[in-house]
XYZ file of C-alpha atoms in Angstrom:
114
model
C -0.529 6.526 -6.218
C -2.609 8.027 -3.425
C -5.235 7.345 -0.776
C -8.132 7.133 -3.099
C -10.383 9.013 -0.185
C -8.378 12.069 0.101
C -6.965 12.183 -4.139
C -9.948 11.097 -6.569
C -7.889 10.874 -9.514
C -5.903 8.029 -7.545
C -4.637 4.799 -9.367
C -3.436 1.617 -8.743
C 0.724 1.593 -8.565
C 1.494 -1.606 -10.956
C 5.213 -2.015 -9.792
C 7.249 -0.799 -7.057
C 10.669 -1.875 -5.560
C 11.236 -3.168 -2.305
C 12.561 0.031 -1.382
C 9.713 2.627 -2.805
C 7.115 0.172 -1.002
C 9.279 0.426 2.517
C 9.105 4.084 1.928
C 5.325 4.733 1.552
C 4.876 2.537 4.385
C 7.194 4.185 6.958
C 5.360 7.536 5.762
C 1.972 7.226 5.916
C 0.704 4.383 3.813
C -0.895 1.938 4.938
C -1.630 -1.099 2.497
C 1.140 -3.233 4.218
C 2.766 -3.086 7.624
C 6.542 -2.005 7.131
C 7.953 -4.979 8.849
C 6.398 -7.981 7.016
C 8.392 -6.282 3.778
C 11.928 -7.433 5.777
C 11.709 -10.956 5.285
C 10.736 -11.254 1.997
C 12.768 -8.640 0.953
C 16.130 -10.491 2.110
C 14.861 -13.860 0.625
C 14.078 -12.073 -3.048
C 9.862 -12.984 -2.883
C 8.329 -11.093 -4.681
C 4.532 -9.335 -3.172
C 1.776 -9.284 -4.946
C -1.051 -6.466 -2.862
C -4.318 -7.155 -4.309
C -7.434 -5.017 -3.418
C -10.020 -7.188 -1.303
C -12.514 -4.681 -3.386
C -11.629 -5.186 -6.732
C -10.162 -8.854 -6.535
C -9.966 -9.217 -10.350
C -7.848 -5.961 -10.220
C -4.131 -6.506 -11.169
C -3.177 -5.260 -8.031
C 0.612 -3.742 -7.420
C 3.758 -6.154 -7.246
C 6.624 -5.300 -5.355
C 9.679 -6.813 -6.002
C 13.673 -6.205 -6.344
C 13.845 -4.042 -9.399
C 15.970 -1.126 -9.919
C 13.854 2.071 -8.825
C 12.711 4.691 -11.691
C 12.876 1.946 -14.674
C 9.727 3.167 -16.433
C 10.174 6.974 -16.444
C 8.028 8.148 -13.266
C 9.892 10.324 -11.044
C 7.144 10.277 -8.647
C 5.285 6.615 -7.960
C 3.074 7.760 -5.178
C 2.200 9.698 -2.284
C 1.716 9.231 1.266
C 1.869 11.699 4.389
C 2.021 11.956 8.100
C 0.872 15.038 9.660
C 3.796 17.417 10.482
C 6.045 15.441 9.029
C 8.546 16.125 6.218
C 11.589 13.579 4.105
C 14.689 15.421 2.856
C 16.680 13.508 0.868
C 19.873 14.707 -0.312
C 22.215 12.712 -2.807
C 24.924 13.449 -5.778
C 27.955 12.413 -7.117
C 28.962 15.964 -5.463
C 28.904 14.519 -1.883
C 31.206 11.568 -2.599
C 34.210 12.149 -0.565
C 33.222 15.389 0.573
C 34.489 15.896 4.474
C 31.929 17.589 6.241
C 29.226 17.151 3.946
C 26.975 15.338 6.758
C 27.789 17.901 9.930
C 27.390 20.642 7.515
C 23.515 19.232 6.510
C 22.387 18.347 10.504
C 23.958 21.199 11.796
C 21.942 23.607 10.041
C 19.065 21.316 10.426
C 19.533 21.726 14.389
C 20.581 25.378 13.902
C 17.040 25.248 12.904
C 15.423 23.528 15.385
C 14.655 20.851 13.011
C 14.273 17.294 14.032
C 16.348 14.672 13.190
């Protein structure tokens, strides 16, 4: 869920998507290398990330499973210094004209980073 050294109450992740593990990855975590998730990903193989540790731990599979299935809106945790991920989404945005200048402009109105 976390980087054991910085959260003590960390815990193995038993099942992420292909997406949530491409996520972590690209912000900070770094059990796999965002890239070798690509291949795999487009040919359906399953990952299974063991801990070199704890081998007898179950470790965490990722595979192509819908995201949120077992009732955790949050599946773990990872950070870059100075860094921050907005994600905006809704059924409200669907055909919505402007929807996208109106979100970067104010972002760059802000002197926010895209």
């Amino acid at each position: 869920t976390a980087d054991p050294k910085i959260i003590k109450s960390a815990y193995v992740i038993e099942e992420l998507s292909f997406t949530e593990a491409i996520e972590l990855c690209n912000f900070g975590a770094k059990v796999i290398y965002p890239p070798t998730i690509f291949p795999v990903y487009h040919k359906n193989i399953s990952i299974h990330v063991k801990n070199t540790f704890n081998p007898a731990s179950e470790g965490t599979l990722i595979r192509d499973i819908q995201t949120g299935g077992n009732g955790k809106i949050i599946k773990g945790i990872s950070s870059i210094d100075d860094t921050a991920l907005i994600t905006i989404q809704g059924l409200g945005m669907v055909g919505v004209i402007g929807v996208n200048k109106r979100i970067f402009s104010s972002l760059a109105d802000n002197g926010i980073s895209v």
